PDB file of C-alpha atoms in Angstrom:
ATOM      1  CA  MET A  26       6.964  19.147  -6.114  1.00 88.00           C
ATOM      2  CA  LYS A  27       4.755  16.053  -5.932  1.00 95.00           C
ATOM      3  CA  PRO A  28       4.170  14.477  -2.517  1.00 96.00           C
ATOM      4  CA  ARG A  29       5.873  11.143  -1.797  1.00 97.00           C
ATOM      5  CA  ALA A  30       3.274   8.382  -1.525  1.00 98.00           C
ATOM      6  CA  TYR A  31       4.064   4.995  -0.021  1.00 98.00           C
ATOM      7  CA  VAL A  32       2.050   2.438  -2.012  1.00 98.00           C
ATOM      8  CA  ALA A  33       0.819  -0.361   0.271  1.00 98.00           C
ATOM      9  CA  SER A  34      -0.506  -3.487  -1.421  1.00 97.00           C
ATOM     10  CA  PRO A  35      -0.245  -7.263  -1.662  1.00 95.00           C
ATOM     11  CA  LEU A  36       0.347  -6.960  -5.425  1.00 95.00           C
ATOM     12  CA  GLY A  37       3.938  -8.209  -5.367  1.00 91.00           C
ATOM     13  CA  PHE A  38       2.933 -11.714  -4.337  1.00 90.00           C
ATOM     14  CA  THR A  39       1.529 -12.780  -7.729  1.00 91.00           C
ATOM     15  CA  GLU A  40       2.506 -12.419 -11.365  1.00 92.00           C
ATOM     16  CA  SER A  41      -0.814 -10.785 -12.272  1.00 95.00           C
ATOM     17  CA  GLY A  42      -0.529  -8.461  -9.265  1.00 94.00           C
ATOM     18  CA  ARG A  43       2.998  -7.413 -10.188  1.00 94.00           C
ATOM     19  CA  HIS A  44       1.852  -6.691 -13.746  1.00 96.00           C
ATOM     20  CA  TYR A  45      -0.977  -4.436 -12.498  1.00 96.00           C
ATOM     21  CA  LEU A  46       1.345  -2.716 -10.019  1.00 97.00           C
ATOM     22  CA  VAL A  47       4.125  -1.962 -12.500  1.00 96.00           C
ATOM     23  CA  HIS A  48       2.113  -1.301 -15.662  1.00 97.00           C
ATOM     24  CA  VAL A  49      -1.115   0.254 -14.372  1.00 97.00           C
ATOM     25  CA  LEU A  50      -1.127   1.449 -10.756  1.00 97.00           C
ATOM     26  CA  LEU A  51       2.322   3.031 -10.381  1.00 97.00           C
ATOM     27  CA  PRO A  52       2.210   4.876 -13.741  1.00 98.00           C
ATOM     28  CA  ALA A  53      -1.262   6.262 -12.963  1.00 97.00           C
ATOM     29  CA  LEU A  54      -0.150   7.445  -9.524  1.00 98.00           C
ATOM     30  CA  ALA A  55       3.052   8.983 -10.931  1.00 97.00           C
ATOM     31  CA  ASP A  56       0.920  11.618 -12.656  1.00 95.00           C
ATOM     32  CA  VAL A  57       0.046  13.184  -9.284  1.00 97.00           C
ATOM     33  CA  VAL A  58       2.462  11.787  -6.640  1.00 97.00           C
ATOM     34  CA  ASP A  59       5.966  10.391  -6.368  1.00 97.00           C
ATOM     35  CA  PRO A  60       5.085   6.724  -5.679  1.00 98.00           C
ATOM     36  CA  VAL A  61       7.286   4.709  -3.320  1.00 97.00           C
ATOM     37  CA  ASP A  62       7.021   1.017  -4.234  1.00 97.00           C
ATOM     38  CA  PRO A  63       8.097  -1.184  -1.311  1.00 96.00           C
ATOM     39  CA  TRP A  64       8.058  -4.223  -3.603  1.00 93.00           C
ATOM     40  CA  SER A  65      11.094  -2.764  -5.374  1.00 92.00           C
ATOM     41  CA  PHE A  66      13.160  -2.882  -2.161  1.00 90.00           C
ATOM     42  CA  THR A  67      13.728  -6.661  -2.133  1.00 86.00           C
ATOM     43  CA  SER A  68      14.349  -8.836  -5.186  1.00 83.00           C
ATOM     44  CA  ALA A  69      13.429 -12.491  -5.724  1.00 83.00           C
ATOM     45  CA  PRO A  70      17.139 -13.420  -6.030  1.00 87.00           C
ATOM     46  CA  ALA A  71      17.826 -11.726  -2.668  1.00 89.00           C
ATOM     47  CA  VAL A  72      15.041 -13.766  -1.059  1.00 89.00           C
ATOM     48  CA  ALA A  73      16.383 -16.984  -2.588  1.00 91.00           C
ATOM     49  CA  ALA A  74      19.923 -16.167  -1.419  1.00 93.00           C
ATOM     50  CA  ALA A  75      18.700 -15.423   2.117  1.00 94.00           C
ATOM     51  CA  GLU A  76      16.779 -18.694   2.174  1.00 93.00           C
ATOM     52  CA  ARG A  77      19.857 -20.669   1.030  1.00 94.00           C
ATOM     53  CA  ALA A  78      21.946 -18.936   3.716  1.00 95.00           C
ATOM     54  CA  GLY A  79      19.398 -19.657   6.445  1.00 94.00           C
ATOM     55  CA  ARG A  80      18.738 -15.958   7.057  1.00 95.00           C
ATOM     56  CA  LEU A  81      15.255 -15.564   5.655  1.00 92.00           C
ATOM     57  CA  ARG A  82      13.791 -14.423   8.998  1.00 95.00           C
ATOM     58  CA  GLU A  83      16.515 -11.766   9.221  1.00 93.00           C
ATOM     59  CA  LEU A  84      15.701 -10.579   5.688  1.00 93.00           C
ATOM     60  CA  TRP A  85      11.994 -10.283   6.549  1.00 92.00           C
ATOM     61  CA  ARG A  86      12.803  -8.256   9.679  1.00 95.00           C
ATOM     62  CA  GLU A  87      15.012  -5.953   7.605  1.00 94.00           C
ATOM     63  CA  THR A  88      12.233  -5.642   5.038  1.00 93.00           C
ATOM     64  CA  GLY A  89       9.697  -4.690   7.708  1.00 95.00           C
ATOM     65  CA  ALA A  90      12.039  -2.076   9.177  1.00 96.00           C
ATOM     66  CA  ARG A  91      12.778  -0.648   5.718  1.00 96.00           C
ATOM     67  CA  ASN A  92       9.059  -0.435   4.921  1.00 97.00           C
ATOM     68  CA  ALA A  93       8.374   1.321   8.228  1.00 97.00           C
ATOM     69  CA  ARG A  94      11.135   3.823   7.461  1.00 98.00           C
ATOM     70  CA  ALA A  95       9.700   4.428   3.977  1.00 98.00           C
ATOM     71  CA  ILE A  96       6.254   5.102   5.482  1.00 98.00           C
ATOM     72  CA  ARG A  97       7.788   7.576   7.959  1.00 98.00           C
ATOM     73  CA  GLU A  98       9.595   9.346   5.088  1.00 98.00           C
ATOM     74  CA  ALA A  99       6.462   9.536   2.910  1.00 98.00           C
ATOM     75  CA  ASP A 100       3.995  12.421   2.876  1.00 97.00           C
ATOM     76  CA  LEU A 101       0.991  10.117   2.521  1.00 98.00           C
ATOM     77  CA  LEU A 102       0.013   6.509   1.960  1.00 98.00           C
ATOM     78  CA  VAL A 103      -1.953   4.909  -0.872  1.00 98.00           C
ATOM     79  CA  ALA A 104      -3.349   1.429  -0.181  1.00 98.00           C
ATOM     80  CA  LEU A 105      -4.955  -1.164  -2.426  1.00 97.00           C
ATOM     81  CA  LEU A 106      -7.613  -2.803  -0.265  1.00 96.00           C
ATOM     82  CA  ASP A 107      -9.314  -5.244  -2.628  1.00 93.00           C
ATOM     83  CA  GLY A 108     -10.190  -8.818  -1.717  1.00 88.00           C
ATOM     84  CA  GLN A 109     -12.777 -10.579   0.408  1.00 86.00           C
ATOM     85  CA  GLU A 110     -10.224 -10.410   3.210  1.00 89.00           C
ATOM     86  CA  ILE A 111      -8.039  -7.304   3.277  1.00 92.00           C
ATOM     87  CA  ASP A 112      -4.334  -8.173   3.229  1.00 94.00           C
ATOM     88  CA  SER A 113      -3.112  -8.016   6.832  1.00 95.00           C
ATOM     89  CA  GLY A 114       0.239  -6.412   5.954  1.00 96.00           C
ATOM     90  CA  THR A 115      -1.461  -3.675   3.942  1.00 97.00           C
ATOM     91  CA  ALA A 116      -3.928  -3.067   6.781  1.00 96.00           C
ATOM     92  CA  ALA A 117      -1.000  -2.783   9.221  1.00 97.00           C
ATOM     93  CA  GLU A 118       0.722  -0.263   6.950  1.00 98.00           C
ATOM     94  CA  VAL A 119      -2.467   1.848   6.858  1.00 98.00           C
ATOM     95  CA  GLY A 120      -2.701   1.790  10.652  1.00 97.00           C
ATOM     96  CA  TYR A 121       0.967   2.723  11.041  1.00 98.00           C
ATOM     97  CA  ALA A 122       0.733   5.603   8.574  1.00 98.00           C
ATOM     98  CA  ALA A 123      -2.485   6.895  10.150  1.00 98.00           C
ATOM     99  CA  ALA A 124      -0.883   6.782  13.616  1.00 97.00           C
ATOM    100  CA  LEU A 125       2.007   8.856  12.240  1.00 98.00           C
ATOM    101  CA  GLY A 126      -0.443  11.458  10.966  1.00 97.00           C
ATOM    102  CA  ARG A 127      -0.013  10.599   7.291  1.00 98.00           C
ATOM    103  CA  PRO A 128      -3.145  10.982   5.160  1.00 98.00           C
ATOM    104  CA  CYS A 129      -4.208   7.562   3.881  1.00 98.00           C
ATOM    105  CA  PHE A 130      -5.977   7.033   0.567  1.00 98.00           C
ATOM    106  CA  ALA A 131      -7.454   3.678  -0.369  1.00 97.00           C
ATOM    107  CA  LEU A 132      -8.552   2.042  -3.571  1.00 97.00           C
ATOM    108  CA  ARG A 133     -11.328  -0.475  -2.920  1.00 94.00           C
ATOM    109  CA  SER A 134     -12.670  -1.532  -6.331  1.00 91.00           C
ATOM    110  CA  ASP A 135     -13.869  -4.926  -5.094  1.00 85.00           C
ATOM    111  CA  LEU A 136     -17.660  -5.259  -5.367  1.00 81.00           C
ATOM    112  CA  ARG A 137     -17.865  -7.481  -2.285  1.00 78.00           C
ATOM    113  CA  GLN A 138     -18.463  -6.178   1.211  1.00 77.00           C
ATOM    114  CA  SER A 139     -15.603  -7.042   3.549  1.00 76.00           C
ATOM    115  CA  GLY A 140     -16.519  -5.853   6.992  1.00 75.00           C
ATOM    116  CA  GLU A 141     -19.313  -5.048   9.330  1.00 78.00           C
ATOM    117  CA  THR A 142     -22.839  -4.544   7.999  1.00 82.00           C
ATOM    118  CA  GLY A 143     -23.049  -1.278   6.105  1.00 80.00           C
ATOM    119  CA  MET A 144     -19.270  -0.946   5.799  1.00 80.00           C
ATOM    120  CA  VAL A 145     -17.325  -1.512   2.590  1.00 83.00           C
ATOM    121  CA  MET A 146     -14.525  -3.009   4.707  1.00 86.00           C
ATOM    122  CA  ASN A 147     -13.417  -3.381   8.307  1.00 89.00           C
ATOM    123  CA  LEU A 148     -14.744  -0.474  10.356  1.00 91.00           C
ATOM    124  CA  GLN A 149     -11.352   0.244  11.930  1.00 93.00           C
ATOM    125  CA  LEU A 150      -9.675   0.631   8.527  1.00 95.00           C
ATOM    126  CA  VAL A 151     -12.451   2.966   7.428  1.00 95.00           C
ATOM    127  CA  ALA A 152     -12.016   5.006  10.615  1.00 95.00           C
ATOM    128  CA  PHE A 153      -8.215   5.222  10.246  1.00 97.00           C
ATOM    129  CA  ILE A 154      -8.476   6.322   6.620  1.00 97.00           C
ATOM    130  CA  GLU A 155     -11.184   8.916   7.224  1.00 96.00           C
ATOM    131  CA  GLU A 156      -9.612  10.285  10.419  1.00 97.00           C
ATOM    132  CA  SER A 157      -6.256  10.618   8.642  1.00 97.00           C
ATOM    133  CA  GLY A 158      -7.785  13.104   6.221  1.00 96.00           C
ATOM    134  CA  GLY A 159      -7.680  10.622   3.354  1.00 97.00           C
ATOM    135  CA  ALA A 160     -10.436   8.939   1.392  1.00 96.00           C
ATOM    136  CA  ILE A 161     -11.671   5.591   0.147  1.00 96.00           C
ATOM    137  CA  THR A 162     -12.205   5.452  -3.601  1.00 97.00           C
ATOM    138  CA  ALA A 163     -13.916   2.882  -5.817  1.00 95.00           C
ATOM    139  CA  SER A 164     -11.795   3.297  -8.950  1.00 96.00           C
ATOM    140  CA  LEU A 165      -8.244   4.106  -9.936  1.00 97.00           C
ATOM    141  CA  GLU A 166      -9.493   7.171 -11.798  1.00 97.00           C
ATOM    142  CA  GLU A 167     -11.232   8.451  -8.655  1.00 97.00           C
ATOM    143  CA  LEU A 168      -8.101   7.784  -6.580  1.00 97.00           C
ATOM    144  CA  VAL A 169      -5.890   9.745  -8.985  1.00 97.00           C
ATOM    145  CA  THR A 170      -8.422  12.610  -8.972  1.00 96.00           C
ATOM    146  CA  GLN A 171      -8.490  12.703  -5.137  1.00 95.00           C
ATOM    147  CA  LEU A 172      -4.686  12.686  -4.946  1.00 96.00           C
ATOM    148  CA  GLY A 173      -4.418  15.352  -7.652  1.00 94.00           C
ATOM    149  CA  GLU A 174      -6.834  17.631  -5.802  1.00 91.00           C
ATOM    150  CA  ARG A 175      -4.843  17.180  -2.604  1.00 86.00           C
ATOM    151  CA  SER A 176      -1.545  17.931  -4.370  1.00 76.00           C
ATOM    152  CA  ALA A 177      -2.860  21.069  -6.113  1.00 70.00           C
TER     153      ALA A 177
END
């Protein structure tokens, strides 16, 4: 049985991100893990309805609680950490999963440095990922290989 992997990313915020998530990232991960896509938990119509009803804050709190539960129920976490500035929600999900003892694997394909000198990204994220027993990879192919080796 494949391990359940919570997929943390900011990809749901943009059309191009959603395309990459649905058509590239999730299918590639599905070869070696059972990916849990938190972006599939809440639909755009549900957000619009909550906004019309004046309960958008309540919906966001429910979303955060549901994501936390999904991380607790997952065997590991996969995070997309591209960008000059790492997405704060994704970074929080990595920290939460690492604190729970879940191995965290990151894809950082961005060529830019985003952290302290000599670090590919923020030193605390690097520490959480490495101490969790996970790894930081530079390509989707490398990420899938790392996850496959762990699942074997």
